[in-house]
Short mmCIF file of C-alpha atoms in Angstrom, two decimals:
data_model
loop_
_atom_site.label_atom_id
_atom_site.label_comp_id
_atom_site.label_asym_id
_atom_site.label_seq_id
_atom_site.Cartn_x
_atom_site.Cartn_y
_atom_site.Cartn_z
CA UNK A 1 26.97 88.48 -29.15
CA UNK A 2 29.75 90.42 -31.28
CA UNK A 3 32.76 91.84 -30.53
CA UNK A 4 34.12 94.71 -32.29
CA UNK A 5 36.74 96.27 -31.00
CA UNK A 6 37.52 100.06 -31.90
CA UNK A 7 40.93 100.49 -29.77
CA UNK A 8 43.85 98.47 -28.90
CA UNK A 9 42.53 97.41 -25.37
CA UNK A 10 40.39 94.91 -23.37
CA UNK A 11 36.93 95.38 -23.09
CA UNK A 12 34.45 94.31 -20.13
CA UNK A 13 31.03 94.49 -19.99
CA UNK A 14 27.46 92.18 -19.09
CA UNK A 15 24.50 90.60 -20.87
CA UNK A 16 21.24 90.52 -18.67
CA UNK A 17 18.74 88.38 -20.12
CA UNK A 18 15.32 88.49 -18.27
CA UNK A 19 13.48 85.33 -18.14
CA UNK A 20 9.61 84.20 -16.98
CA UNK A 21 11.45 81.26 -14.49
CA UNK A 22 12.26 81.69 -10.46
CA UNK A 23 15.13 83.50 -11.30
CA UNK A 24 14.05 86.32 -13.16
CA UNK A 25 17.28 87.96 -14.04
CA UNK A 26 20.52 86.23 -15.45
CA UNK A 27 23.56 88.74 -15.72
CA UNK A 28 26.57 87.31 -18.45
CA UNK A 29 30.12 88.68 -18.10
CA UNK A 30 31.19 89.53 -21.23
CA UNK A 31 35.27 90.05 -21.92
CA UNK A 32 37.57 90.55 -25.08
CA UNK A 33 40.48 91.74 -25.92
CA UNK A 34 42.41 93.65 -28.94
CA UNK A 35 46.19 92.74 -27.89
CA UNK A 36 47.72 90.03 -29.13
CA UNK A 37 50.60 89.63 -26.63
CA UNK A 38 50.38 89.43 -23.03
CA UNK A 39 49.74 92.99 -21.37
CA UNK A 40 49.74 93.59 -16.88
CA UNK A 41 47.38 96.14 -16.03
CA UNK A 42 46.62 97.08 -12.32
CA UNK A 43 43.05 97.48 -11.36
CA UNK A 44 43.10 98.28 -8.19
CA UNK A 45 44.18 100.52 -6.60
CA UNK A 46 44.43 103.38 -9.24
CA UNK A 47 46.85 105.95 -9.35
CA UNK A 48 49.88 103.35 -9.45
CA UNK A 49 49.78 104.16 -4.92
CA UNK A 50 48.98 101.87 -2.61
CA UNK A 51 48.51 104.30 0.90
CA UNK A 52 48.18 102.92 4.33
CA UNK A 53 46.96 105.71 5.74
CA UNK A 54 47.80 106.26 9.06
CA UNK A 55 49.08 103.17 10.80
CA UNK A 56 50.30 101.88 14.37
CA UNK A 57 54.07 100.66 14.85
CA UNK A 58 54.44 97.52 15.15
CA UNK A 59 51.07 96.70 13.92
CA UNK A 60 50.59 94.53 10.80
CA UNK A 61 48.59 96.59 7.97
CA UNK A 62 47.68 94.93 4.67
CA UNK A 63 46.31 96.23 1.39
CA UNK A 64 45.52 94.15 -2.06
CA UNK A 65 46.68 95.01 -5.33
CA UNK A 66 44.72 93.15 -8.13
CA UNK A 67 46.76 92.68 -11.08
CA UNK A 68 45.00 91.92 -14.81
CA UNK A 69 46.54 90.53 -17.81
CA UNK A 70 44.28 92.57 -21.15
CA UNK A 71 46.44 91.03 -23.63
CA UNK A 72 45.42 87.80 -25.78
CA UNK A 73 48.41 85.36 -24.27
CA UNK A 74 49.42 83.73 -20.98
CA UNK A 75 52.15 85.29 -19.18
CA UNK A 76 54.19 85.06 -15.62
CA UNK A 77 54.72 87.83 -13.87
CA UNK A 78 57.18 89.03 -10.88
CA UNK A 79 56.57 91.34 -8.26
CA UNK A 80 58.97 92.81 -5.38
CA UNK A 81 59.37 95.51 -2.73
CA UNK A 82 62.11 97.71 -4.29
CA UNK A 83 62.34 100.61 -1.54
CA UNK A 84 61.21 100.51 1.79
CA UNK A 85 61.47 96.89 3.19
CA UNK A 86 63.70 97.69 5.98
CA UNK A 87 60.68 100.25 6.86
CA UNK A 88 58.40 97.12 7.17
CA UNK A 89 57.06 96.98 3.70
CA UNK A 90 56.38 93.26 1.93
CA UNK A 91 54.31 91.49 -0.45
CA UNK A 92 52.20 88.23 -0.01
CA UNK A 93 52.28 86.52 -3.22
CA UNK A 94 49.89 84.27 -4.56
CA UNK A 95 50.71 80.60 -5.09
CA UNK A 96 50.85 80.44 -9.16
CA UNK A 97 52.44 83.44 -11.31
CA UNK A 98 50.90 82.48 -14.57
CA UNK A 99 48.22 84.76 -15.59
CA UNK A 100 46.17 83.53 -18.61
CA UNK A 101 44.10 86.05 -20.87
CA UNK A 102 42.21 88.66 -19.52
CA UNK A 103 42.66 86.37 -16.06
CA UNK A 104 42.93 88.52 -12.43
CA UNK A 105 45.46 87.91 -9.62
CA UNK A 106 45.50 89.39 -5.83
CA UNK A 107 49.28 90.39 -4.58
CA UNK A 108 48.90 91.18 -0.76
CA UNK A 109 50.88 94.25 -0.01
CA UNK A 110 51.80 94.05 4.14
CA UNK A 111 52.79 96.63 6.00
CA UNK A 112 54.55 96.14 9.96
CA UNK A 113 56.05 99.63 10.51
CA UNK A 114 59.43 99.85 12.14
CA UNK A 115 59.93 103.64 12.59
CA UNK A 116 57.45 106.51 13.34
CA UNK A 117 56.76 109.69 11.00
CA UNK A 118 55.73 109.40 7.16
CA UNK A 119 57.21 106.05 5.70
CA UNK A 120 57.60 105.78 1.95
CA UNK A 121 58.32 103.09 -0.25
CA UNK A 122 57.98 101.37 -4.07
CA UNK A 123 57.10 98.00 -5.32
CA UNK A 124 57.52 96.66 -8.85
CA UNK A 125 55.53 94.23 -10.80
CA UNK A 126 57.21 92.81 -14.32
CA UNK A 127 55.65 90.35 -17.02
CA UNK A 128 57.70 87.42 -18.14
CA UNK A 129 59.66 87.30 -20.89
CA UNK A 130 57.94 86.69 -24.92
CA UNK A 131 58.22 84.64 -27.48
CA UNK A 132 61.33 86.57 -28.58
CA UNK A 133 62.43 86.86 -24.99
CA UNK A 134 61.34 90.75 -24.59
CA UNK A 135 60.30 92.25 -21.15
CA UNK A 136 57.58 95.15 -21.49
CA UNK A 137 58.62 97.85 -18.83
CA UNK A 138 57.91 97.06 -15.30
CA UNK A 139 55.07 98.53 -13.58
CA UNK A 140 56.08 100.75 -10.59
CA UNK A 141 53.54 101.89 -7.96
CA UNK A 142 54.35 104.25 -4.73
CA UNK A 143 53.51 102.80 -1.20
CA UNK A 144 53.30 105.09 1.59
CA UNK A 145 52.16 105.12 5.20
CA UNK A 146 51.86 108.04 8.43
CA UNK A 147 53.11 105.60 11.48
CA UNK A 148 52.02 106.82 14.72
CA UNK A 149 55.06 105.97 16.79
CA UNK A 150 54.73 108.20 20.54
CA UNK A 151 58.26 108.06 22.95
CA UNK A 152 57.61 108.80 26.31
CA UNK A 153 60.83 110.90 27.68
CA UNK A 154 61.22 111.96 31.16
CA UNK A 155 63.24 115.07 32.30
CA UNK A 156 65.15 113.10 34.99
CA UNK A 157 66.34 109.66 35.86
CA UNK A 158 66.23 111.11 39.63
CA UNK A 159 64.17 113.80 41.67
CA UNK A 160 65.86 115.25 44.56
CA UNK A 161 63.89 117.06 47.28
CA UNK A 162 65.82 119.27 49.42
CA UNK A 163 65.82 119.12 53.15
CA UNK A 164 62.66 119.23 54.93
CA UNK A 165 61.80 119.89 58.86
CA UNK A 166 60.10 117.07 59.75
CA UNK A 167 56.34 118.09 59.50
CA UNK A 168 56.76 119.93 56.30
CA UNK A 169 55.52 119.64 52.81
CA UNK A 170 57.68 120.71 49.72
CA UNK A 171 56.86 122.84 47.31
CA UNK A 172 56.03 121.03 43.99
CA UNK A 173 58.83 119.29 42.17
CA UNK A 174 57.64 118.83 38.60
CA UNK A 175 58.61 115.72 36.74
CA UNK A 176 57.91 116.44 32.57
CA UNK A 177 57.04 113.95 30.61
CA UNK A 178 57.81 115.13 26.23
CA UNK A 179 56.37 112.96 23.20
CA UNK A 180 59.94 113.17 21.40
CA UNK A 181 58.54 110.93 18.95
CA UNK A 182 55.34 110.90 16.28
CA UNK A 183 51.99 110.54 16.96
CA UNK A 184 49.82 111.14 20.16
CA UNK A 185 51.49 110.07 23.31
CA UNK A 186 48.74 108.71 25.75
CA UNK A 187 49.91 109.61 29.40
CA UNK A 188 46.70 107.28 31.43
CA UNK A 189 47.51 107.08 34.63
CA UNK A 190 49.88 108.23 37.13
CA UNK A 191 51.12 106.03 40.54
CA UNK A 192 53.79 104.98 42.65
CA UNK A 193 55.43 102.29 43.02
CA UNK A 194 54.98 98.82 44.86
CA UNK A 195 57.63 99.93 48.09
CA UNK A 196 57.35 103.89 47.87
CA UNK A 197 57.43 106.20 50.46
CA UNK A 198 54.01 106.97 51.44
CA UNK A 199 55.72 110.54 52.27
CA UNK A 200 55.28 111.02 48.55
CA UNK A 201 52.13 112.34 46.64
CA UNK A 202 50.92 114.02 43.75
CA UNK A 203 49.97 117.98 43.73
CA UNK A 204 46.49 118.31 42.82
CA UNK A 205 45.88 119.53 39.26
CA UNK A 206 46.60 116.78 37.49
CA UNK A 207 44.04 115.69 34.99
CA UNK A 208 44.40 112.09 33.20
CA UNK A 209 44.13 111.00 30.99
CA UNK A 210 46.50 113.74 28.99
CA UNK A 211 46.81 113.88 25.01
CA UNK A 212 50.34 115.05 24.05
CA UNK A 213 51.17 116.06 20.48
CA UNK A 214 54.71 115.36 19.02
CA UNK A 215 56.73 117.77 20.88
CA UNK A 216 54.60 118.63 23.64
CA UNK A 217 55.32 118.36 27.54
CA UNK A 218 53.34 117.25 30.59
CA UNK A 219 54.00 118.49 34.08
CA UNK A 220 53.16 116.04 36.58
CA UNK A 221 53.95 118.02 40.32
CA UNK A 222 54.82 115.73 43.38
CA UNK A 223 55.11 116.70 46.84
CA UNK A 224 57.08 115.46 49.50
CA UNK A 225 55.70 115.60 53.21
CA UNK A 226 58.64 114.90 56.19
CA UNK A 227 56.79 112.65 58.20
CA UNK A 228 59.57 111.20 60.14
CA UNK A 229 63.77 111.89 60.39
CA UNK A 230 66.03 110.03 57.27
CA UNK A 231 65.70 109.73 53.53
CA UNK A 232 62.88 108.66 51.95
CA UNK A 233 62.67 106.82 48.86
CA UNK A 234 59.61 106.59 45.89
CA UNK A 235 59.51 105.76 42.41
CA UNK A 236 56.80 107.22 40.43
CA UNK A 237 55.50 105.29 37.43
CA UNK A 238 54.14 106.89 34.25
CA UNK A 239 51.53 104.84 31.94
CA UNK A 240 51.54 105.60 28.56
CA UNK A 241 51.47 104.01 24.74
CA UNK A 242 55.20 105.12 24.36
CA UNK A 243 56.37 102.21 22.16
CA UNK A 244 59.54 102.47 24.39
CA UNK A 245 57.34 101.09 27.22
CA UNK A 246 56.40 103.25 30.26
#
């Protein structure tokens, strides 16, 4: 085997050799290189982005960036978050940071999101120093990430019915419930609390579970029937995926 090379670059390729024994088929990975001095090249991902897609706050996230050296002699390398880290962005870094020629490295990229809506970020990686004591430019790729972060907001701390004969219902008082955050808000279920008044209920027309877009508003409608004299107290308890709690 030869190797010729026609540009300034490392080349990759394989030898099958087909032989008459058990295992029939033997594959060779073949690698050279034209650069003399050490050169960082990222394989994966391509484009110089590493996207999370859409993520969960408060959810870990990881992604892999495999980094290559083409060039003919060892080097170190360094590699940082440079935005984003106080958005939940950070690297995992292997163990050594000495790549030898045409050797491959894995830098875990980690992603815990601490605010909803589009998060964007940037992460370096920079060979070490020649011979003379150079640095080639640092490589710079993009991170980004959609974090689906819902807030559950009521209308009211407080619901006040007015005066009732004893014997009556109310009309409807509706407590809304808005997704002032990102993401879809989860409204499940729909109950009082442990020590309500059992003089309190819930209109019919309520259908759970609801799905409420960023910006949208539930109406849940609760009644209030005087079944005997003096005030009556209820809390009503809303379960969603609000990262604010219920």
């Amino acid at each position: 085997v030869t190797y010729r090379p026609q540009l300034d670059e490392a080349s990759f390729g394989t030898l099958v050799l087909e032989a008459n024994d058990d295992n029939g088929i033997y594959e060779i990975p073949l690698m050279g290189t034209a650069i003399e001095q050490a050169s960082l090249n990222v394989t994966h991902p391509t484009g110089f982005a590493v996207d999370f897609g859409q993520v969960e706050f408060g959810s870990l996230r990881s992604r892999t960036v495999t980094l290559r050296n083409d060039g003919g002699t060892p080097t170190t390398f360094e590699a940082m978050v440079t935005a984003g880290a106080e958005l939940g962005f950070s690297l995992v870094l292997p163990e050594a940071d000495l790549l030898g020629p045409l050797e491959s490295v894995q830098i875990g990229v980690d992603l815990v999101a601490g605010q909803g809506g589009p998060l964007a970020g940037s992460m370096s990686i920079e060979a070490g120093p020649d011979a003379e004591g150079n640095r080639p430019e640092a490589i710079t790729m993009s991170l980004a990430a959609e974090c689906s972060a819902p807030v559950a907001t009521p209308s009211e701390g407080v619901v006040t019915f007015p005066d009732l004969v004893e014997g009556w219902t109310s009309a409807p008082m509706p407590v809304t419930v808005t997704n002032t955050g990102s993401g879809t808000l989860i409204v499940s279920s729909v109950e009082f609390d442990m020590g309500s008044s059992d003089q309190y209920q819930l209109a019919q027309g309520l259908t759970l579970p609801a799905m409420l877009n960023p910006g949208d508003t539930l109406e849940i409608p609760v009644l209030l029937t005087a079944l005997a004299l003096g005030d009556s107290l209820g809390a009503l308890l809303v379960n969603t995926n609000s990262i604010e709690g219920d």
